[in-house]
XYZ file of C-alpha atoms in Angstrom:
577
model
C 20.207 25.667 15.314
C 19.494 22.581 13.151
C 17.769 19.534 14.759
C 20.465 17.115 13.650
C 23.636 17.350 15.823
C 26.767 15.243 14.692
C 27.587 13.044 17.661
C 30.898 13.135 19.403
C 32.887 9.967 17.953
C 34.770 9.323 21.287
C 34.716 5.716 21.558
C 35.799 5.687 25.082
C 32.376 7.038 26.393
C 30.463 4.427 28.390
C 27.759 2.300 26.479
C 25.232 0.137 28.445
C 23.504 -2.701 27.059
C 20.449 -3.842 28.898
C 19.805 -7.668 28.485
C 22.028 -10.389 27.710
C 19.947 -12.654 25.314
C 21.070 -12.989 21.732
C 20.421 -9.478 20.612
C 22.182 -8.118 23.736
C 25.251 -10.104 23.344
C 25.649 -9.429 19.588
C 25.263 -5.822 20.196
C 27.969 -5.646 22.878
C 30.143 -7.560 20.887
C 29.513 -5.443 17.644
C 30.235 -2.262 19.628
C 33.308 -3.588 21.237
C 34.711 -4.450 17.698
C 33.988 -0.953 16.421
C 36.058 0.397 19.064
C 33.722 1.211 22.010
C 36.064 0.566 24.924
C 33.832 0.960 27.929
C 30.911 -1.483 26.993
C 28.933 -2.946 29.939
C 25.991 -5.612 29.650
C 23.622 -5.481 32.476
C 21.204 -8.248 33.175
C 18.862 -9.077 36.004
C 19.083 -12.908 35.298
C 22.106 -15.202 36.866
C 23.155 -16.345 33.429
C 23.202 -15.092 29.874
C 20.747 -16.357 27.097
C 17.721 -14.225 28.098
C 14.676 -16.270 27.389
C 17.066 -19.415 26.816
C 18.996 -18.869 29.965
C 19.922 -22.285 31.605
C 17.543 -21.537 34.633
C 14.676 -20.365 32.232
C 14.466 -23.520 29.807
C 12.803 -26.827 30.543
C 13.231 -30.175 29.398
C 11.505 -30.940 26.133
C 11.797 -27.399 24.779
C 12.178 -26.979 21.093
C 12.616 -23.602 19.356
C 10.538 -22.664 16.440
C 13.777 -22.283 14.548
C 15.855 -24.724 12.350
C 19.637 -25.202 13.249
C 21.595 -22.225 12.176
C 18.840 -19.539 12.357
C 19.815 -18.495 16.018
C 23.773 -18.675 14.967
C 25.863 -15.682 15.188
C 28.788 -15.056 12.507
C 31.656 -14.802 15.041
C 30.981 -18.474 16.553
C 29.874 -21.639 14.915
C 27.034 -23.439 16.536
C 27.645 -27.170 17.255
C 25.230 -29.528 15.484
C 21.947 -30.329 17.461
C 21.289 -33.780 18.632
C 17.523 -33.319 18.223
C 15.781 -34.963 15.432
C 14.742 -32.667 12.367
C 17.459 -30.241 12.983
C 15.362 -28.253 15.347
C 17.118 -26.291 17.944
C 16.432 -27.382 21.794
C 16.625 -24.983 24.969
C 19.879 -26.579 25.929
C 21.472 -25.890 22.392
C 20.527 -22.452 22.950
C 21.794 -22.101 26.510
C 25.061 -23.786 25.721
C 25.662 -21.468 22.732
C 24.952 -18.179 24.350
C 27.051 -19.163 27.182
C 29.835 -20.109 25.062
C 29.454 -16.815 23.110
C 29.597 -14.688 26.177
C 32.637 -16.793 27.634
C 34.742 -16.172 24.383
C 33.957 -12.630 23.364
C 32.372 -10.849 26.530
C 34.634 -11.929 29.539
C 34.192 -9.319 32.278
C 31.689 -7.337 30.213
C 28.507 -9.014 31.668
C 27.200 -7.976 35.111
C 24.575 -10.594 36.448
C 21.449 -9.976 38.634
C 21.458 -6.247 38.245
C 18.063 -4.976 37.413
C 17.653 -1.583 35.714
C 14.796 -0.010 37.507
C 14.474 3.308 35.775
C 16.031 5.310 32.941
C 16.158 9.014 32.753
C 17.944 11.896 31.275
C 20.328 13.871 33.713
C 19.674 17.445 34.141
C 22.414 18.237 31.703
C 20.164 16.459 29.190
C 23.130 14.775 27.753
C 23.347 11.005 28.005
C 21.524 8.655 30.465
C 21.066 7.905 34.082
C 20.128 4.466 35.151
C 18.778 3.435 38.475
C 20.106 -0.119 39.216
C 19.772 -2.562 41.878
C 21.757 -5.497 42.865
C 19.382 -8.281 43.221
C 21.844 -10.405 45.431
C 22.712 -7.759 48.099
C 19.780 -5.283 47.353
C 22.168 -2.270 47.052
C 20.960 0.570 44.707
C 23.151 2.993 42.679
C 22.977 5.372 39.995
C 25.001 4.700 36.842
C 25.725 7.126 33.877
C 26.204 6.309 30.417
C 26.696 8.278 27.083
C 24.747 5.863 24.867
C 22.126 3.090 25.814
C 20.762 -0.047 23.856
C 17.707 -1.784 25.439
C 17.684 -5.569 24.387
C 15.136 -6.926 26.897
C 13.072 -8.550 24.222
C 9.604 -9.597 24.467
C 9.484 -12.730 26.950
C 10.502 -11.384 30.185
C 7.315 -9.671 31.700
C 4.333 -12.119 32.087
C 1.013 -11.075 31.009
C -1.986 -12.759 32.881
C -5.564 -12.085 32.504
C -6.940 -10.478 35.739
C -9.498 -13.220 36.247
C -7.001 -15.872 35.727
C -3.989 -14.583 37.914
C -2.695 -16.176 40.880
C -4.283 -13.397 42.956
C -7.842 -14.136 41.391
C -7.153 -18.007 41.968
C -6.366 -17.168 45.791
C -9.353 -14.983 46.140
C -11.643 -17.708 44.641
C -10.059 -20.365 46.915
C -8.600 -22.442 44.276
C -6.265 -24.944 45.716
C -4.003 -25.753 42.892
C -0.766 -24.244 41.500
C -1.305 -21.401 39.269
C 1.750 -19.666 37.500
C 2.763 -18.205 34.133
C 4.266 -20.564 31.397
C 7.531 -18.499 31.666
C 7.846 -19.668 35.372
C 7.474 -23.401 34.430
C 11.248 -24.207 34.774
C 11.008 -22.913 38.279
C 7.929 -24.732 39.360
C 8.134 -28.003 37.462
C 9.480 -30.297 40.114
C 6.796 -29.017 42.702
C 4.096 -29.310 39.877
C 5.106 -32.827 39.091
C 4.640 -33.775 42.866
C 1.487 -31.860 43.177
C -0.130 -33.374 40.014
C 0.995 -36.761 40.671
C -1.943 -39.284 39.695
C -4.197 -39.926 42.407
C -7.657 -41.548 43.082
C -10.658 -39.718 41.442
C -11.980 -37.336 43.840
C -16.031 -36.901 43.615
C -15.806 -39.308 40.743
C -13.756 -36.645 38.572
C -10.060 -36.860 37.627
C -8.433 -33.303 37.632
C -6.223 -32.248 35.012
C -3.663 -29.610 34.315
C -5.275 -26.992 32.533
C -2.974 -25.003 30.206
C -4.540 -21.779 29.075
C -3.177 -20.493 25.684
C -2.512 -22.068 22.046
C 1.279 -20.719 21.555
C 4.277 -22.607 21.392
C 4.942 -22.704 25.098
C 1.601 -23.940 25.981
C 1.671 -26.599 23.542
C 5.413 -27.793 24.685
C 4.163 -27.624 28.367
C 1.037 -29.642 27.530
C 3.334 -32.179 25.817
C 5.792 -32.549 28.530
C 3.138 -33.133 31.220
C 1.346 -35.655 28.990
C 4.683 -37.483 28.529
C 4.876 -37.502 32.340
C 1.563 -39.132 32.682
C -0.481 -36.193 33.613
C -3.910 -35.677 32.497
C -3.657 -32.302 30.570
C -6.469 -29.935 29.197
C -5.430 -27.234 26.766
C -7.828 -24.247 26.513
C -7.346 -21.613 23.785
C -9.159 -19.208 21.233
C -6.969 -20.864 18.363
C -3.665 -22.500 17.974
C -0.602 -21.560 16.355
C -0.094 -22.495 12.690
C 2.659 -24.695 12.058
C 5.217 -26.032 9.185
C 5.629 -29.944 9.062
C 6.538 -32.544 6.397
C 6.883 -36.367 6.319
C 10.674 -35.929 5.875
C 13.228 -33.144 6.718
C 12.872 -30.331 4.047
C 15.958 -29.614 2.084
C 18.027 -26.524 3.032
C 17.086 -24.706 -0.428
C 13.627 -24.610 0.713
C 14.010 -24.280 4.599
C 16.995 -22.026 4.891
C 16.606 -19.723 1.608
C 14.610 -16.641 0.626
C 11.956 -18.895 -0.787
C 9.225 -18.285 1.755
C 9.917 -14.654 1.801
C 9.073 -14.415 -1.789
C 5.578 -15.469 -1.264
C 5.103 -12.764 1.519
C 4.844 -9.180 0.676
C 7.173 -6.463 1.871
C 6.720 -2.764 2.440
C 8.499 -2.399 -0.858
C 9.082 -5.029 -3.788
C 12.729 -5.138 -4.800
C 12.464 -7.713 -7.418
C 10.461 -8.266 -10.678
C 9.470 -11.671 -9.182
C 8.027 -10.192 -6.199
C 6.095 -7.413 -7.992
C 4.616 -10.127 -10.345
C 3.588 -12.392 -7.230
C 2.066 -9.613 -5.429
C 0.656 -7.108 -7.936
C -0.984 -9.248 -10.287
C -3.953 -11.405 -10.411
C -2.044 -14.515 -11.451
C 0.528 -13.768 -8.883
C -2.195 -13.713 -6.220
C -3.248 -17.077 -7.315
C -0.067 -18.612 -7.236
C 0.757 -17.202 -3.801
C -2.709 -18.075 -2.235
C -2.198 -21.755 -3.698
C 1.423 -21.857 -2.152
C -0.071 -20.807 1.343
C -2.932 -23.115 1.027
C -0.763 -26.097 0.224
C 1.717 -25.363 2.991
C -0.890 -25.502 5.628
C -2.756 -28.673 4.194
C 0.569 -30.617 3.630
C 1.473 -29.796 7.281
C -1.728 -31.210 8.447
C -1.468 -34.243 6.490
C 2.055 -34.779 7.829
C 0.748 -34.547 11.333
C -2.235 -36.597 10.621
C -4.688 -34.084 11.538
C -7.872 -34.820 9.557
C -10.912 -32.427 8.434
C -12.850 -31.398 11.572
C -10.303 -31.816 14.013
C -10.086 -29.069 16.587
C -6.323 -29.050 15.694
C -7.045 -27.335 12.793
C -8.404 -24.203 14.290
C -5.056 -22.368 13.653
C -4.221 -18.816 12.772
C -3.419 -18.170 9.121
C 0.291 -18.535 8.348
C 0.058 -15.671 5.895
C -1.571 -13.255 8.321
C 0.048 -13.797 11.451
C 3.510 -14.398 12.965
C 2.413 -17.476 15.132
C 3.790 -20.066 13.077
C 6.147 -23.032 14.373
C 8.331 -25.202 12.473
C 7.625 -28.512 13.478
C 9.930 -30.604 11.033
C 8.818 -34.279 11.092
C 6.112 -34.507 13.629
C 7.325 -36.508 16.503
C 5.523 -39.395 18.305
C 5.988 -37.529 21.753
C 4.977 -33.948 20.286
C 1.975 -31.981 20.924
C -0.246 -32.899 17.872
C 0.518 -36.669 18.277
C -0.372 -36.677 21.790
C -3.640 -34.609 21.118
C -4.408 -36.973 18.390
C -3.987 -40.078 20.786
C -6.375 -38.366 23.493
C -3.462 -37.729 25.899
C -3.959 -33.963 25.659
C -7.641 -32.796 25.648
C -7.619 -29.646 23.199
C -10.767 -27.316 23.779
C -10.643 -24.758 20.924
C -12.314 -22.161 20.411
C -12.864 -21.775 24.017
C -12.187 -19.069 26.762
C -11.258 -19.747 30.339
C -12.981 -17.079 32.361
C -12.343 -17.795 36.045
C -12.098 -20.159 38.849
C -15.072 -22.440 40.289
C -16.494 -21.929 43.805
C -15.448 -25.436 44.641
C -11.729 -24.553 44.624
C -11.008 -27.436 42.162
C -12.151 -26.171 38.956
C -11.660 -23.687 36.139
C -14.958 -22.273 34.451
C -15.100 -21.557 30.660
C -17.122 -18.708 29.140
C -19.922 -21.208 28.192
C -20.413 -22.414 31.705
C -18.370 -25.471 31.301
C -16.495 -26.459 34.568
C -13.010 -28.172 34.219
C -11.783 -30.266 37.303
C -8.352 -28.889 37.786
C -5.285 -29.674 39.945
C -3.143 -26.642 38.382
C -3.273 -23.896 35.791
C -0.374 -22.880 33.568
C -1.102 -19.601 31.836
C 0.516 -19.438 28.452
C -0.816 -16.243 27.830
C 1.678 -14.216 26.483
C 4.038 -11.295 27.704
C 3.735 -7.477 28.278
C 6.231 -5.157 26.923
C 9.520 -5.273 28.968
C 10.242 -1.637 28.423
C 7.333 -0.818 30.726
C 9.293 -2.138 33.694
C 12.589 -0.355 32.608
C 10.798 3.161 32.356
C 8.848 2.959 35.593
C 9.402 1.577 39.190
C 11.688 3.532 41.550
C 11.108 6.889 39.680
C 7.814 6.416 38.078
C 7.097 9.817 37.110
C 10.568 10.617 35.752
C 10.822 7.279 33.843
C 7.232 7.731 32.481
C 8.474 11.126 31.112
C 11.485 9.564 29.658
C 9.426 7.092 27.807
C 7.257 9.869 26.592
C 10.143 11.884 25.739
C 11.938 9.174 23.638
C 8.607 8.228 21.936
C 8.542 4.856 22.865
C 4.941 4.725 24.182
C 1.947 3.720 21.652
C 0.135 6.708 20.276
C -3.194 7.320 18.640
C -2.990 6.131 14.943
C -3.459 8.651 12.205
C -6.844 7.830 10.828
C -6.272 10.079 7.777
C -3.035 8.622 6.589
C -2.396 8.278 2.718
C -0.140 5.393 2.919
C -1.614 2.474 0.785
C -0.336 -0.679 -0.791
C -2.376 -1.886 -3.775
C -1.041 -5.503 -3.609
C -3.348 -8.204 -4.874
C -2.209 -10.386 -2.147
C -3.415 -8.359 0.494
C -6.896 -8.126 -0.953
C -9.687 -9.514 1.309
C -7.663 -8.950 4.442
C -8.816 -9.995 7.969
C -10.531 -7.094 9.886
C -8.327 -4.924 11.887
C -7.832 -5.673 15.548
C -9.314 -2.783 17.570
C -6.367 -2.095 19.189
C -4.306 -2.201 15.737
C -6.735 0.520 14.303
C -6.176 2.640 17.379
C -2.642 2.599 18.373
C 0.721 3.040 16.281
C 4.477 3.313 17.332
C 7.047 5.583 15.909
C 10.272 3.625 15.609
C 12.441 3.866 12.600
C 13.357 0.459 11.467
C 12.030 -0.751 14.720
C 15.382 0.381 16.090
C 15.400 4.019 16.894
C 12.384 6.236 18.221
C 11.772 8.862 15.625
C 11.716 11.722 18.197
C 15.443 10.840 19.392
C 16.645 9.998 15.947
C 18.978 13.098 15.807
C 20.845 12.502 19.074
C 22.186 9.059 18.087
C 22.568 8.077 21.745
C 19.576 5.360 22.194
C 18.557 2.312 20.342
C 16.703 -0.999 20.813
C 17.435 -4.372 19.432
C 15.627 -7.786 19.759
C 12.171 -6.116 19.080
C 11.724 -7.663 15.710
C 9.822 -10.719 14.877
C 11.987 -12.878 12.531
C 12.293 -16.413 11.602
C 16.115 -15.936 11.568
C 16.964 -14.018 14.602
C 20.853 -14.450 14.619
C 20.877 -12.863 11.059
C 18.409 -10.094 12.010
C 19.822 -9.257 15.418
C 23.398 -9.066 14.010
C 22.641 -6.792 11.211
C 20.724 -4.696 13.592
C 23.571 -4.553 15.883
C 25.843 -3.208 13.140
C 23.166 -0.647 12.121
C 22.999 0.473 15.679
C 26.654 0.814 15.858
C 27.031 2.848 12.615
C 24.322 5.111 13.884
C 26.206 5.821 17.339
C 29.418 6.384 15.379
C 27.792 9.174 13.233
C 28.386 7.158 9.887
C 26.740 8.459 6.861
C 23.657 6.517 6.666
C 20.167 6.704 4.650
C 18.236 7.598 7.590
C 16.117 10.522 8.486
C 18.190 13.553 9.582
C 15.477 15.067 11.714
C 12.692 14.007 14.170
C 10.101 15.308 11.605
C 11.384 13.369 8.798
C 11.714 10.371 11.241
C 7.965 10.531 12.244
C 7.093 10.397 8.648
C 9.181 7.473 7.847
C 7.902 5.936 11.211
C 4.148 6.519 10.111
C 4.652 4.812 6.906
C 6.021 1.727 8.467
C 3.251 1.661 11.232
C 0.725 1.949 8.236
C 2.324 -0.963 6.592
C 2.239 -3.225 9.563
C -1.510 -2.495 9.805
C -2.024 -3.684 6.183
C 0.082 -6.496 6.403
C -0.827 -7.809 9.872
C -4.003 -6.282 10.627
C -4.905 -8.648 13.385
C -1.430 -8.230 15.472
C -1.752 -5.248 17.744
C 2.178 -4.666 17.553
C 2.126 -1.172 19.188
C 0.744 -2.687 22.534
C 3.848 -5.090 22.796
C 6.848 -2.963 21.497
C 9.716 -4.852 22.965
C 8.627 -7.845 21.073
C 6.863 -6.911 18.029
C 7.981 -3.219 17.022
C 8.884 -4.672 13.556
C 7.241 -7.548 12.257
C 9.487 -8.963 9.529
C 8.623 -12.527 10.170
C 8.589 -14.173 6.857
C 10.177 -11.057 5.102
C 13.291 -10.890 7.360
C 15.323 -11.055 4.303
C 13.962 -8.030 2.761
C 14.073 -6.087 6.102
C 17.924 -6.709 6.763
C 18.381 -5.838 3.027
C 16.834 -2.371 3.981
C 19.115 -2.213 7.065
C 22.284 -3.034 4.960
C 21.147 -0.601 2.126
C 20.794 2.135 4.990
C 24.528 1.454 5.727
C 25.578 1.745 2.127
C 26.371 -2.094 1.893
C 25.820 -4.736 -0.634
C 22.296 -6.634 -0.338
C 20.867 -9.918 -1.396
C 24.206 -11.444 -0.371
C 23.243 -15.307 -0.921
C 23.612 -14.513 -4.760
C 21.851 -16.260 -7.821
C 20.417 -14.746 -10.817
C 16.907 -13.554 -11.535
C 15.238 -16.831 -11.379
C 17.587 -18.797 -8.989
C 18.166 -16.473 -6.057
C 14.982 -17.505 -4.022
C 16.627 -21.101 -3.663
C 20.132 -19.869 -2.543
C 20.840 -20.940 1.065
C 21.174 -17.946 3.298
C 24.415 -18.330 5.329
C 25.161 -16.246 8.352
C 28.892 -16.083 7.025
C 28.033 -13.656 4.260
C 27.849 -10.977 6.997
C 30.908 -12.163 8.875
C 32.935 -9.136 7.823
C 30.346 -6.274 8.111
C 32.551 -4.516 10.548
C 35.519 -4.313 8.173
C 32.950 -3.449 5.335
C 31.508 -0.546 7.355
C 35.133 0.612 8.441
C 36.233 0.712 4.619
C 33.032 2.825 3.703
C 33.558 5.008 6.517
C 37.085 5.834 5.712
C 36.230 6.302 2.041
C 33.257 8.654 3.007
C 35.361 10.647 5.148
C 38.232 10.962 2.662
C 35.558 12.226 0.168
C-alpha cells in the first residue's frame, strides 16, 4: 500500500482550530470560505486576539510592526492614532474582535482549554480532552482535522532560580511574575511599588529581567509612572529608527528582504548580493548603516550600554521604533530614569528578602521583579497534562518533538554574506525539527489531517499567516500541490530546511521553541510566502515591478485578497485535466 493516501474531500467533517489569535482567526475564516461547514475555534482565553487579547495588553504597549503588517485582507484596519504609524495593543485588540464579530460569529468557544490531543483507536482523526474553565467540566471531542495556532507567547518561561517559587523560598518580600502577566498585576504592582521613604538608606527598584521588547515596554511604562526601574539583561534587542517616518517604499516593501539571504535565491539581484564579494560588501554596509543610523536617531553614543544589542542581520530580535519617542525606552534610559545593566545576569534573590543578586555578586535593592524571560513552546501544554503518556506519544508520533540533528548533513550554502557567521548555539547544533514549510510535520505529511499556523517569525504576520492558512486549506482539500508525497521525502525536505536555519540563524535554537520559531522567515518573509504560493501553483512576487524596481514596490495585503477564488479555479482546472 502506498504511503500517500488521497484524503476524503468531504467538507462536512469537523475541523478544530486551537487558538484565537490572528493565525487562528484567519485559518478558521479561510477554511469556512473553502466550504468546510463544521469549523470550531477553541481558546482558553475569554476574548479573541491571542497575545493581543483585551485582557492581556497593557497601557503603552506598541507592537514591533508598522500599521498594515498585521492586517488581514478580508477586513480593513482603521488608522492607528499612535505616532509614527506603529500599531498599539489596543489597535490589535479592536481589530481581532472586529474580525471575529464579522466573520466568525458562533464559531469561537471561549475559556475552553485543550488539555490533550491523541488519535482514537481507529487511528483516523483526533480526540481532544477539553476543559471548560468556567465550570470545570471536562469532555472528549472528536474532529477529522486539526490546526494548532497557539503561537509562541502563551506559556511563560522563567529561570528556576528567579521563579516565584524561588523567591518564596528565599524569603523575597516583593512581587515576582512573568511579563506576560503584567496586565493582570499592573494595579497591584503600582500600589506595591509606590515611592516610599528610603529603607536602610537604599531606594528599592522594580527589577526587570530581560532585554526584549516586552521588558523594554514595561520598564518604560513604570518609569513614566515615577517608579525607579533597573533592567538587567545579557543583551538588548536591536532596533530600527529614524529622525522621521520612513516612506512606505522603504518600510513596507521587499527592500529589506533583498539584503537578507533566503534558502534559495530567486532573482539575479539576490544572487549578486549574496554570492559575490562585491555584493557582500554592499550587504554588510547596508546593515551596518542601518544599525548606526538607528543609534544616531535615538541619540545613543559610542560606549553606551544601549549599544549592547544583538545583530539585526543574524537575529530576529529586532524592533521597529519608527521615530524615537521622548517617553520611550531609549530616551528614558538616556535620561537616567531607567538604569540598564548589560551585559549582566540575575542569578537569584538575596538573603535580606529585599534584593536581587547578579552573577558578579552585585546586590540590587528590589521592590518587585518582572521576568521578561521569554516563553516555552505552547505545544507542550496541549500534548501533555491529563493524558500525559498518550499525548506525549502523539507528539512523538506526529514528529513535533525536537530530535537530534544530523551531524553529517551535506546541505551547504556558499553565500558570501554568511561567511564569518557567529558560533552555533549549543542547542542549535544539537537539535532539529522536521516540519515541512513550518506547517506540517514530515511524519504526518501523507495523512493531510494536521497542521500548525502562527509558528513563523515574520515582520509581516498578517500576510504570512493568511497565505499559510490558504496553504493549509489546500492541503486539507487534497489539492495538487508541490509538496513531498511520502514521509521519507518530507523528512529530506525538512532536514534541508533545518540545516538552512542553522546556517542563517546559528544563535537561535529554534527547534526548542517550535510553536513560535519553527520557521524563521523574519526579514525574508516575502520569499517564504512566495514559496507557499508556488506550492499551490499560484503567481508569486505579486507587488510587481521590473528587474530593478521590484524591491521598492509596496507590498499590499489586497494582492492576496482573492486567493480562495484563485485556488478554486486552479483546482477545477486540475481536476478537469
